[in-house]
Amino acid sequence: MPQFDTSTFASQIFWLVVTFAIVFVFVWRVALPRIAATLEDRQRKIADDLARASELAEQTDEVMAAYEARLADTRANAHEELHAAATRSAAEAEKQYAALAEKLGAETAAARERIAAESAAAAGNIDEIAKDIARQAVERLIGSTPDAAAVESAVAASVQEPTS
Amino acid sequence: MASPLEQFTIEPIFELKIGETDISFTNSSLWMAITALVLIVFMVVGTQRRAMVPGRWQSAVEYFYQVVADMVRDNVGTQGRPYFPFIFTLFTFILFGNLIGLIPGAFTFTSHLAVTFALAAFVFVGVTIIGLITHGFKFFSLFFPHGAPIVSAPILVPIEIISYFSRPISLSVRLFANMTVGHVLLKVIGGGVVGLGSFFIIPGLLPFAFLVAITMLEVMIAVIQAYVFAILTCVYLNDALHLH
């Protein structure tokens, strides 16, 4: 078996040491530091990106909270304003209603007064008309003008009688 | 037909001597150099761009890094950090040597006991020195299991010492035997393919299918043996650094 031929051992071990040493020095000095640096860079980049992402998410949350607070504030304000406007307009309406009612009341009273005055005047006129009618009727019936005083008393008497 | 062991013959490419010692550059040396070159090219290409999002080569190199880094961290802990470059080299060198050796016509330098024993002996001596430097005389408590009754010492201590000194042997023989047997098997079955196939095409197909399957198995063994060598080195290192 060639594996047990001791004459080749020295050469094998010598070249093993040479080649292995070359690879070892290369791996130790060049390859591994490079790979480690690359891996570290990547790790750092990933960590940085994650940190930034979480920071941005936090900022978003903050902005969102501010927006929400603002919205709630505005909503409350609007509500208040609406309420105030409603109160104001209700008061205004009440005032206007009162004023109108007052005016209408005054007008009604004036109209009533006028009606009373006119009906009183009308009542006074009825006497005259009755006298006139009575005189003319008598004149037509009997052909002579009755005495004014007699007509007056007769009319007064019949007006005062609560007939019908 | 050539012997299945012929593939392991070491032939000098050019002669070289230091004093009386023959250190000729051989086919074994050539494939060690090719392995070293492939490994270096692989890592140069894989670390050239250093992209944030790695390409295929970079992914492969980083994958090796992660596998070995995890291996060292899981088996040795943070104290294993300084030995990471050595274990990385050990793993990749054996792995690439095994895999390149599977290319038909290539020479598998890890199928030679001299190579595997040199690696194992280096690991063994290195780990023992690290243990002695870290713990001084307390290092020898490694030969007595913690918490065992003192009466059992005369039995346990020799067993532990034998098991400790058999480490480089088991480590080197495991790799050497796996590689040698695998290649002998491939050669024998390959010979069967040629023998039966030249006789008539159909009977040659069966050993050929078998050869394909065995080749896949050998690829798996090449990876597993490199991994086992590296992980046992980690385990020994852990013993030396943390005792029991």
CSV table of C-alpha atoms in Angstrom, one decimal:
chain,number,residue,atom,x,y,z
A,1,MET,CA,0.0,0.0,0.0
A,2,PRO,CA,1.6,3.3,-1.0
A,3,GLN,CA,0.2,4.9,2.2
A,4,PHE,CA,2.8,3.0,4.2
A,5,ASP,CA,5.8,3.8,2.1
A,6,THR,CA,7.7,5.9,4.6
A,7,SER,CA,10.1,7.3,2.0
A,8,THR,CA,7.3,9.7,0.8
A,9,PHE,CA,6.4,10.9,4.3
A,10,ALA,CA,8.9,13.8,4.5
A,11,SER,CA,7.8,15.2,1.2
A,12,GLN,CA,4.1,14.9,2.0
A,13,ILE,CA,4.4,16.5,5.4
A,14,PHE,CA,6.7,19.3,4.0
A,15,TRP,CA,4.3,20.2,1.2
A,16,LEU,CA,1.3,19.9,3.5
A,17,VAL,CA,2.9,22.4,5.9
A,18,VAL,CA,3.8,24.8,3.0
A,19,THR,CA,0.4,24.7,1.4
A,20,PHE,CA,-1.6,24.7,4.6
A,21,ALA,CA,0.5,27.6,6.0
A,22,ILE,CA,-0.2,29.6,2.8
A,23,VAL,CA,-3.9,29.0,3.0
A,24,PHE,CA,-3.9,29.6,6.8
A,25,VAL,CA,-2.1,33.0,6.5
A,26,PHE,CA,-4.4,34.0,3.7
A,27,VAL,CA,-7.5,33.0,5.6
A,28,TRP,CA,-6.3,34.6,8.8
A,29,ARG,CA,-5.0,37.8,7.4
A,30,VAL,CA,-7.2,38.5,4.4
A,31,ALA,CA,-10.3,36.3,4.0
A,32,LEU,CA,-11.8,36.2,7.5
A,33,PRO,CA,-11.3,39.9,8.3
A,34,ARG,CA,-13.0,40.8,5.0
A,35,ILE,CA,-15.9,38.4,5.6
A,36,ALA,CA,-16.2,39.5,9.2
A,37,ALA,CA,-16.3,43.1,8.1
A,38,THR,CA,-18.9,42.5,5.5
A,39,LEU,CA,-21.1,40.5,7.9
A,40,GLU,CA,-20.7,43.2,10.5
A,41,ASP,CA,-21.5,46.0,8.1
A,42,ARG,CA,-24.6,44.1,7.1
A,43,GLN,CA,-25.6,43.4,10.7
A,44,ARG,CA,-25.1,47.1,11.5
A,45,LYS,CA,-27.1,48.2,8.5
A,46,ILE,CA,-29.9,45.9,9.4
A,47,ALA,CA,-29.9,47.2,13.0
A,48,ASP,CA,-29.7,50.8,11.8
A,49,ASP,CA,-32.5,50.3,9.4
A,50,LEU,CA,-34.6,48.6,12.1
A,51,ALA,CA,-33.8,51.4,14.5
A,52,ARG,CA,-34.8,54.0,11.9
A,53,ALA,CA,-37.9,52.2,11.1
A,54,SER,CA,-39.0,52.0,14.7
A,55,GLU,CA,-38.1,55.7,15.1
A,56,LEU,CA,-40.2,56.6,12.1
A,57,ALA,CA,-43.0,54.5,13.4
A,58,GLU,CA,-42.8,56.4,16.7
A,59,GLN,CA,-42.9,59.7,14.8
A,60,THR,CA,-45.9,58.5,12.9
A,61,ASP,CA,-47.6,57.6,16.1
A,62,GLU,CA,-46.8,61.0,17.5
A,63,VAL,CA,-48.1,62.9,14.5
A,64,MET,CA,-51.1,60.6,14.5
A,65,ALA,CA,-51.8,61.4,18.2
A,66,ALA,CA,-51.3,65.1,17.6
A,67,TYR,CA,-53.7,64.9,14.6
A,68,GLU,CA,-56.2,63.0,16.7
A,69,ALA,CA,-55.9,65.5,19.6
A,70,ARG,CA,-56.3,68.4,17.2
A,71,LEU,CA,-59.3,66.7,15.6
A,72,ALA,CA,-60.9,66.1,18.9
A,73,ASP,CA,-60.2,69.7,19.9
A,74,THR,CA,-61.7,71.1,16.7
A,75,ARG,CA,-64.7,68.9,17.1
A,76,ALA,CA,-65.2,70.1,20.7
A,77,ASN,CA,-64.8,73.7,19.5
A,78,ALA,CA,-67.3,73.3,16.7
A,79,HIS,CA,-69.7,71.7,19.1
A,80,GLU,CA,-69.4,74.6,21.5
A,81,GLU,CA,-69.8,77.1,18.7
A,82,LEU,CA,-72.8,75.3,17.4
A,83,HIS,CA,-74.3,75.2,20.9
A,84,ALA,CA,-73.6,78.9,21.4
A,85,ALA,CA,-75.1,79.8,18.0
A,86,ALA,CA,-78.2,77.7,18.8
A,87,THR,CA,-78.6,79.4,22.2
A,88,ARG,CA,-78.1,82.8,20.6
A,89,SER,CA,-80.5,82.3,17.9
A,90,ALA,CA,-83.0,80.9,20.3
A,91,ALA,CA,-82.7,84.0,22.5
A,92,GLU,CA,-83.1,86.2,19.4
A,93,ALA,CA,-86.2,84.3,18.3
A,94,GLU,CA,-87.6,84.6,21.8
A,95,LYS,CA,-87.0,88.4,21.8
A,96,GLN,CA,-88.4,88.8,18.3
A,97,TYR,CA,-91.4,86.7,19.3
A,98,ALA,CA,-92.0,88.8,22.4
A,99,ALA,CA,-91.7,92.0,20.4
A,100,LEU,CA,-94.1,90.8,17.8
A,101,ALA,CA,-96.5,89.6,20.5
A,102,GLU,CA,-96.4,93.0,22.1
A,103,LYS,CA,-96.9,94.8,18.9
A,104,LEU,CA,-99.7,92.5,17.9
A,105,GLY,CA,-101.3,92.9,21.4
A,106,ALA,CA,-101.1,96.7,21.0
A,107,GLU,CA,-102.6,96.6,17.6
A,108,THR,CA,-105.4,94.3,18.7
A,109,ALA,CA,-106.1,96.7,21.6
A,110,ALA,CA,-106.2,99.6,19.3
A,111,ALA,CA,-108.5,97.8,16.9
A,112,ARG,CA,-110.8,96.9,19.7
A,113,GLU,CA,-110.9,100.5,20.8
A,114,ARG,CA,-111.7,101.6,17.3
A,115,ILE,CA,-114.4,99.0,16.9
A,116,ALA,CA,-115.9,100.1,20.2
A,117,ALA,CA,-115.8,103.8,19.2
A,118,GLU,CA,-117.2,103.0,15.8
A,119,SER,CA,-120.0,100.8,17.2
A,120,ALA,CA,-120.8,103.6,19.7
A,121,ALA,CA,-120.9,106.1,16.8
A,122,ALA,CA,-123.0,103.7,14.8
A,123,ALA,CA,-125.4,103.4,17.8
A,124,GLY,CA,-125.8,107.2,17.9
A,125,ASN,CA,-126.5,107.3,14.2
A,126,ILE,CA,-129.2,104.7,14.4
A,127,ASP,CA,-131.4,107.2,16.5
A,128,GLU,CA,-131.1,109.8,13.8
A,129,ILE,CA,-131.9,107.3,11.1
A,130,ALA,CA,-134.8,105.9,13.0
A,131,LYS,CA,-136.2,109.4,13.5
A,132,ASP,CA,-135.8,110.2,9.9
A,133,ILE,CA,-137.5,107.0,8.8
A,134,ALA,CA,-140.3,107.5,11.3
A,135,ARG,CA,-140.9,111.1,10.1
A,136,GLN,CA,-140.9,110.1,6.5
A,137,ALA,CA,-143.2,107.1,7.2
A,138,VAL,CA,-145.6,109.3,9.1
A,139,GLU,CA,-145.5,111.9,6.3
A,140,ARG,CA,-146.3,109.2,3.7
A,141,LEU,CA,-149.0,107.6,5.8
A,142,ILE,CA,-150.8,110.7,7.0
A,143,GLY,CA,-149.6,113.4,4.7
A,144,SER,CA,-148.4,115.8,7.3
A,145,THR,CA,-145.1,116.4,8.9
A,146,PRO,CA,-145.2,115.3,12.5
A,147,ASP,CA,-143.9,117.3,15.3
A,148,ALA,CA,-140.2,116.8,15.8
A,149,ALA,CA,-140.5,116.3,19.5
A,150,ALA,CA,-143.2,113.7,19.2
A,151,VAL,CA,-141.1,111.7,16.7
A,152,GLU,CA,-138.1,111.9,19.0
A,153,SER,CA,-139.9,110.7,22.0
A,154,ALA,CA,-141.6,107.9,20.1
A,155,VAL,CA,-138.3,106.7,18.7
A,156,ALA,CA,-136.6,106.9,22.0
A,157,ALA,CA,-139.4,104.9,23.5
A,158,SER,CA,-139.2,102.1,20.9
A,159,VAL,CA,-135.4,102.0,21.0
A,160,GLN,CA,-135.5,101.6,24.7
A,161,GLU,CA,-138.0,98.7,24.5
A,162,PRO,CA,-136.1,95.5,24.5
A,163,THR,CA,-138.1,94.0,21.8
A,164,SER,CA,-137.2,91.0,19.8
B,1,MET,CA,-6.1,-4.5,-14.8
B,2,ALA,CA,-4.3,-2.0,-12.6
B,3,SER,CA,-4.5,-2.6,-8.8
B,4,PRO,CA,-7.1,-0.4,-7.1
B,5,LEU,CA,-4.3,0.8,-4.9
B,6,GLU,CA,-2.3,2.2,-7.8
B,7,GLN,CA,-4.2,5.5,-7.6
B,8,PHE,CA,-2.5,6.2,-4.3
B,9,THR,CA,1.0,6.0,-5.7
B,10,ILE,CA,3.1,9.0,-5.0
B,11,GLU,CA,5.3,10.0,-8.0
B,12,PRO,CA,7.8,12.8,-7.9
B,13,ILE,CA,7.3,15.6,-10.4
B,14,PHE,CA,10.6,17.2,-9.7
B,15,GLU,CA,13.2,16.0,-7.3
B,16,LEU,CA,14.1,18.1,-4.3
B,17,LYS,CA,16.3,17.3,-1.3
B,18,ILE,CA,17.2,19.1,1.9
B,19,GLY,CA,20.3,17.3,3.1
B,20,GLU,CA,19.4,13.6,3.2
B,21,THR,CA,15.6,14.3,3.3
B,22,ASP,CA,13.7,13.8,0.1
B,23,ILE,CA,11.1,16.5,-0.2
B,24,SER,CA,10.4,16.2,-3.9
B,25,PHE,CA,7.4,18.0,-5.4
B,26,THR,CA,5.1,15.1,-6.1
B,27,ASN,CA,1.6,14.5,-7.5
B,28,SER,CA,0.4,14.7,-3.9
B,29,SER,CA,2.1,18.1,-3.5
B,30,LEU,CA,0.6,19.2,-6.8
B,31,TRP,CA,-2.9,18.5,-5.6
B,32,MET,CA,-2.3,20.2,-2.3
B,33,ALA,CA,-1.2,23.2,-4.2
B,34,ILE,CA,-4.2,23.0,-6.5
B,35,THR,CA,-6.5,22.7,-3.4
B,36,ALA,CA,-4.8,25.7,-1.8
B,37,LEU,CA,-5.1,27.7,-5.0
B,38,VAL,CA,-8.8,26.8,-5.5
B,39,LEU,CA,-9.5,27.7,-1.9
B,40,ILE,CA,-7.7,31.0,-2.2
B,41,VAL,CA,-9.4,31.9,-5.5
B,42,PHE,CA,-12.8,30.9,-4.0
B,43,MET,CA,-12.3,33.2,-1.1
B,44,VAL,CA,-10.8,36.1,-3.2
B,45,VAL,CA,-13.8,35.9,-5.6
B,46,GLY,CA,-16.2,35.6,-2.7
B,47,THR,CA,-14.9,38.5,-0.8
B,48,GLN,CA,-14.2,40.8,-3.7
B,49,ARG,CA,-17.4,42.8,-3.9
B,50,ARG,CA,-18.4,42.8,-0.3
B,51,ALA,CA,-22.0,43.5,-1.3
B,52,MET,CA,-24.7,44.3,1.2
B,53,VAL,CA,-26.8,41.7,-0.6
B,54,PRO,CA,-24.4,38.9,-1.4
B,55,GLY,CA,-24.2,37.2,-4.8
B,56,ARG,CA,-23.7,33.5,-5.2
B,57,TRP,CA,-19.9,33.4,-4.5
B,58,GLN,CA,-20.1,35.7,-1.6
B,59,SER,CA,-23.0,33.7,-0.2
B,60,ALA,CA,-21.0,30.5,-0.4
B,61,VAL,CA,-18.0,32.0,1.3
B,62,GLU,CA,-20.2,33.6,4.0
B,63,TYR,CA,-21.9,30.3,4.5
B,64,PHE,CA,-18.6,28.6,5.2
B,65,TYR,CA,-17.8,31.3,7.6
B,66,GLN,CA,-21.1,31.0,9.4
B,67,VAL,CA,-20.9,27.2,9.6
B,68,VAL,CA,-17.4,27.2,11.1
B,69,ALA,CA,-18.1,30.2,13.3
B,70,ASP,CA,-21.2,28.4,14.7
B,71,MET,CA,-19.2,25.2,15.1
B,72,VAL,CA,-16.5,27.0,17.1
B,73,ARG,CA,-19.0,29.0,19.2
B,74,ASP,CA,-21.2,26.0,20.0
B,75,ASN,CA,-18.4,23.6,20.8
B,76,VAL,CA,-15.7,25.9,22.4
B,77,GLY,CA,-17.6,29.1,23.3
B,78,THR,CA,-16.2,32.6,23.1
B,79,GLN,CA,-12.7,31.4,24.2
B,80,GLY,CA,-12.4,29.6,21.0
B,81,ARG,CA,-12.4,32.8,19.0
B,82,PRO,CA,-8.6,33.0,18.6
B,83,TYR,CA,-8.5,29.5,17.1
B,84,PHE,CA,-11.3,30.2,14.6
B,85,PRO,CA,-8.9,31.0,11.6
B,86,PHE,CA,-7.0,27.7,12.2
B,87,ILE,CA,-10.2,25.6,12.4
B,88,PHE,CA,-11.6,27.4,9.4
B,89,THR,CA,-8.5,26.6,7.4
B,90,LEU,CA,-8.5,23.0,8.7
B,91,PHE,CA,-12.1,22.5,7.7
B,92,THR,CA,-11.9,24.1,4.3
B,93,PHE,CA,-8.5,22.6,3.4
B,94,ILE,CA,-9.7,19.0,4.2
B,95,LEU,CA,-13.1,19.6,2.6
B,96,PHE,CA,-11.6,20.9,-0.7
B,97,GLY,CA,-8.9,18.3,-0.7
B,98,ASN,CA,-11.5,15.5,-0.3
B,99,LEU,CA,-13.9,17.0,-2.9
B,100,ILE,CA,-11.2,17.8,-5.5
B,101,GLY,CA,-9.8,14.3,-4.9
B,102,LEU,CA,-13.2,12.9,-6.1
B,103,ILE,CA,-12.6,14.4,-9.6
B,104,PRO,CA,-11.6,11.4,-11.8
B,105,GLY,CA,-7.9,11.4,-12.4
B,106,ALA,CA,-7.2,13.7,-9.4
B,107,PHE,CA,-5.0,12.7,-6.5
B,108,THR,CA,-6.6,12.6,-3.0
B,109,PHE,CA,-3.9,13.7,-0.6
B,110,THR,CA,-6.2,13.2,2.4
B,111,SER,CA,-6.1,9.5,1.6
B,112,HIS,CA,-2.6,9.4,2.9
B,113,LEU,CA,-1.9,8.6,6.6
B,114,ALA,CA,1.2,10.8,6.6
B,115,VAL,CA,-1.0,13.9,5.8
B,116,THR,CA,-3.9,13.1,8.1
B,117,PHE,CA,-1.6,12.1,10.9
B,118,ALA,CA,0.4,15.3,10.5
B,119,LEU,CA,-2.8,17.3,10.8
B,120,ALA,CA,-4.1,15.3,13.7
B,121,ALA,CA,-0.7,15.4,15.5
B,122,PHE,CA,-0.5,19.1,15.0
B,123,VAL,CA,-4.0,19.5,16.5
B,124,PHE,CA,-3.1,17.1,19.4
B,125,VAL,CA,0.1,18.8,20.3
B,126,GLY,CA,-1.4,22.3,19.9
B,127,VAL,CA,-4.4,21.5,22.0
B,128,THR,CA,-2.2,19.9,24.7
B,129,ILE,CA,0.1,23.0,24.8
B,130,ILE,CA,-3.0,25.3,25.0
B,131,GLY,CA,-4.4,23.2,27.9
B,132,LEU,CA,-1.1,23.3,29.7
B,133,ILE,CA,-0.6,27.1,29.2
B,134,THR,CA,-4.2,27.8,30.3
B,135,HIS,CA,-4.4,25.5,33.3
B,136,GLY,CA,-0.9,24.5,34.3
B,137,PHE,CA,-0.8,21.3,36.3
B,138,LYS,CA,-4.5,21.4,36.7
B,139,PHE,CA,-4.7,20.3,33.1
B,140,PHE,CA,-3.9,16.8,34.3
B,141,SER,CA,-7.2,16.7,36.1
B,142,LEU,CA,-8.5,16.0,32.5
B,143,PHE,CA,-7.4,12.4,33.1
B,144,PHE,CA,-9.7,11.9,36.0
B,145,PRO,CA,-13.4,12.4,35.5
B,146,HIS,CA,-14.9,15.0,37.8
B,147,GLY,CA,-16.9,13.6,40.7
B,148,ALA,CA,-15.8,9.9,40.3
B,149,PRO,CA,-14.8,8.1,43.6
B,150,ILE,CA,-11.1,8.4,44.3
B,151,VAL,CA,-10.9,4.6,44.6
B,152,SER,CA,-11.6,4.2,40.9
B,153,ALA,CA,-8.6,6.3,40.0
B,154,PRO,CA,-6.2,3.4,39.3
B,155,ILE,CA,-8.7,2.1,36.7
B,156,LEU,CA,-10.0,5.4,35.3
B,157,VAL,CA,-6.7,7.3,35.0
B,158,PRO,CA,-5.0,4.8,32.7
B,159,ILE,CA,-8.2,4.5,30.6
B,160,GLU,CA,-8.4,8.3,30.3
B,161,ILE,CA,-4.7,8.6,29.4
B,162,ILE,CA,-5.0,5.9,26.7
B,163,SER,CA,-8.1,7.5,25.3
B,164,TYR,CA,-6.4,10.9,25.3
B,165,PHE,CA,-3.3,9.6,23.4
B,166,SER,CA,-5.4,7.6,21.0
B,167,ARG,CA,-7.1,10.9,19.9
B,168,PRO,CA,-4.6,11.7,17.1
B,169,ILE,CA,-4.7,8.1,15.9
B,170,SER,CA,-8.5,7.9,15.7
B,171,LEU,CA,-8.6,11.4,14.2
B,172,SER,CA,-6.1,10.7,11.5
B,173,VAL,CA,-7.1,7.1,10.8
B,174,ARG,CA,-10.8,8.0,10.5
B,175,LEU,CA,-10.1,10.4,7.6
B,176,PHE,CA,-7.4,8.4,5.9
B,177,ALA,CA,-9.5,5.1,6.1
B,178,ASN,CA,-12.7,6.8,4.8
B,179,MET,CA,-10.9,8.4,1.9
B,180,THR,CA,-8.8,5.3,1.0
B,181,VAL,CA,-11.7,2.9,1.2
B,182,GLY,CA,-14.0,5.2,-0.8
B,183,HIS,CA,-11.5,5.5,-3.6
B,184,VAL,CA,-10.7,1.8,-3.6
B,185,LEU,CA,-14.4,1.1,-3.8
B,186,LEU,CA,-14.9,3.5,-6.7
B,187,LYS,CA,-11.9,2.0,-8.5
B,188,VAL,CA,-13.1,-1.6,-8.1
B,189,ILE,CA,-16.7,-0.8,-9.2
B,190,GLY,CA,-15.3,1.3,-12.1
B,191,GLY,CA,-13.2,-1.7,-13.1
B,192,GLY,CA,-16.4,-3.7,-13.0
B,193,VAL,CA,-18.1,-1.2,-15.3
B,194,VAL,CA,-15.3,-1.5,-17.8
B,195,GLY,CA,-15.0,-5.3,-17.5
B,196,LEU,CA,-18.7,-6.0,-17.9
B,197,GLY,CA,-19.4,-3.2,-20.3
B,198,SER,CA,-16.7,-4.2,-22.8
B,199,PHE,CA,-18.2,-7.7,-22.7
B,200,PHE,CA,-21.7,-6.5,-23.5
B,201,ILE,CA,-23.3,-3.0,-22.9
B,202,ILE,CA,-26.3,-4.1,-20.8
B,203,PRO,CA,-24.5,-5.8,-17.9
B,204,GLY,CA,-22.2,-2.8,-17.6
B,205,LEU,CA,-25.2,-0.6,-16.8
B,206,LEU,CA,-25.8,-2.1,-13.4
B,207,PRO,CA,-22.4,-1.5,-11.9
B,208,PHE,CA,-22.4,1.9,-13.6
B,209,ALA,CA,-25.6,2.9,-11.8
B,210,PHE,CA,-24.0,1.6,-8.6
B,211,LEU,CA,-20.9,3.7,-9.3
B,212,VAL,CA,-23.0,6.8,-9.7
B,213,ALA,CA,-24.7,6.1,-6.4
B,214,ILE,CA,-21.3,5.4,-4.6
B,215,THR,CA,-19.9,8.6,-6.1
B,216,MET,CA,-22.7,10.6,-4.5
B,217,LEU,CA,-22.1,8.7,-1.3
B,218,GLU,CA,-18.4,9.6,-1.5
B,219,VAL,CA,-19.3,13.3,-2.0
B,220,MET,CA,-21.3,13.1,1.2
B,221,ILE,CA,-18.5,11.3,3.0
B,222,ALA,CA,-16.0,13.9,1.8
B,223,VAL,CA,-18.1,16.6,3.5
B,224,ILE,CA,-18.9,14.6,6.6
B,225,GLN,CA,-15.3,13.6,7.2
B,226,ALA,CA,-14.0,17.2,6.9
B,227,TYR,CA,-16.8,18.3,9.2
B,228,VAL,CA,-16.0,15.5,11.7
B,229,PHE,CA,-12.3,16.4,11.7
B,230,ALA,CA,-13.0,20.1,12.4
B,231,ILE,CA,-15.7,19.4,15.0
B,232,LEU,CA,-13.5,16.9,16.9
B,233,THR,CA,-10.7,19.5,16.9
B,234,CYS,CA,-13.2,21.9,18.4
B,235,VAL,CA,-14.2,19.3,21.1
B,236,TYR,CA,-10.6,18.6,22.0
B,237,LEU,CA,-9.9,22.4,22.2
B,238,ASN,CA,-12.9,22.8,24.4
B,239,ASP,CA,-11.6,20.1,26.7
B,240,ALA,CA,-8.2,21.8,26.9
B,241,LEU,CA,-9.8,25.2,27.6
B,242,HIS,CA,-12.5,24.2,30.0
B,243,LEU,CA,-11.3,20.8,31.2
B,244,HIS,CA,-14.3,18.6,32.2
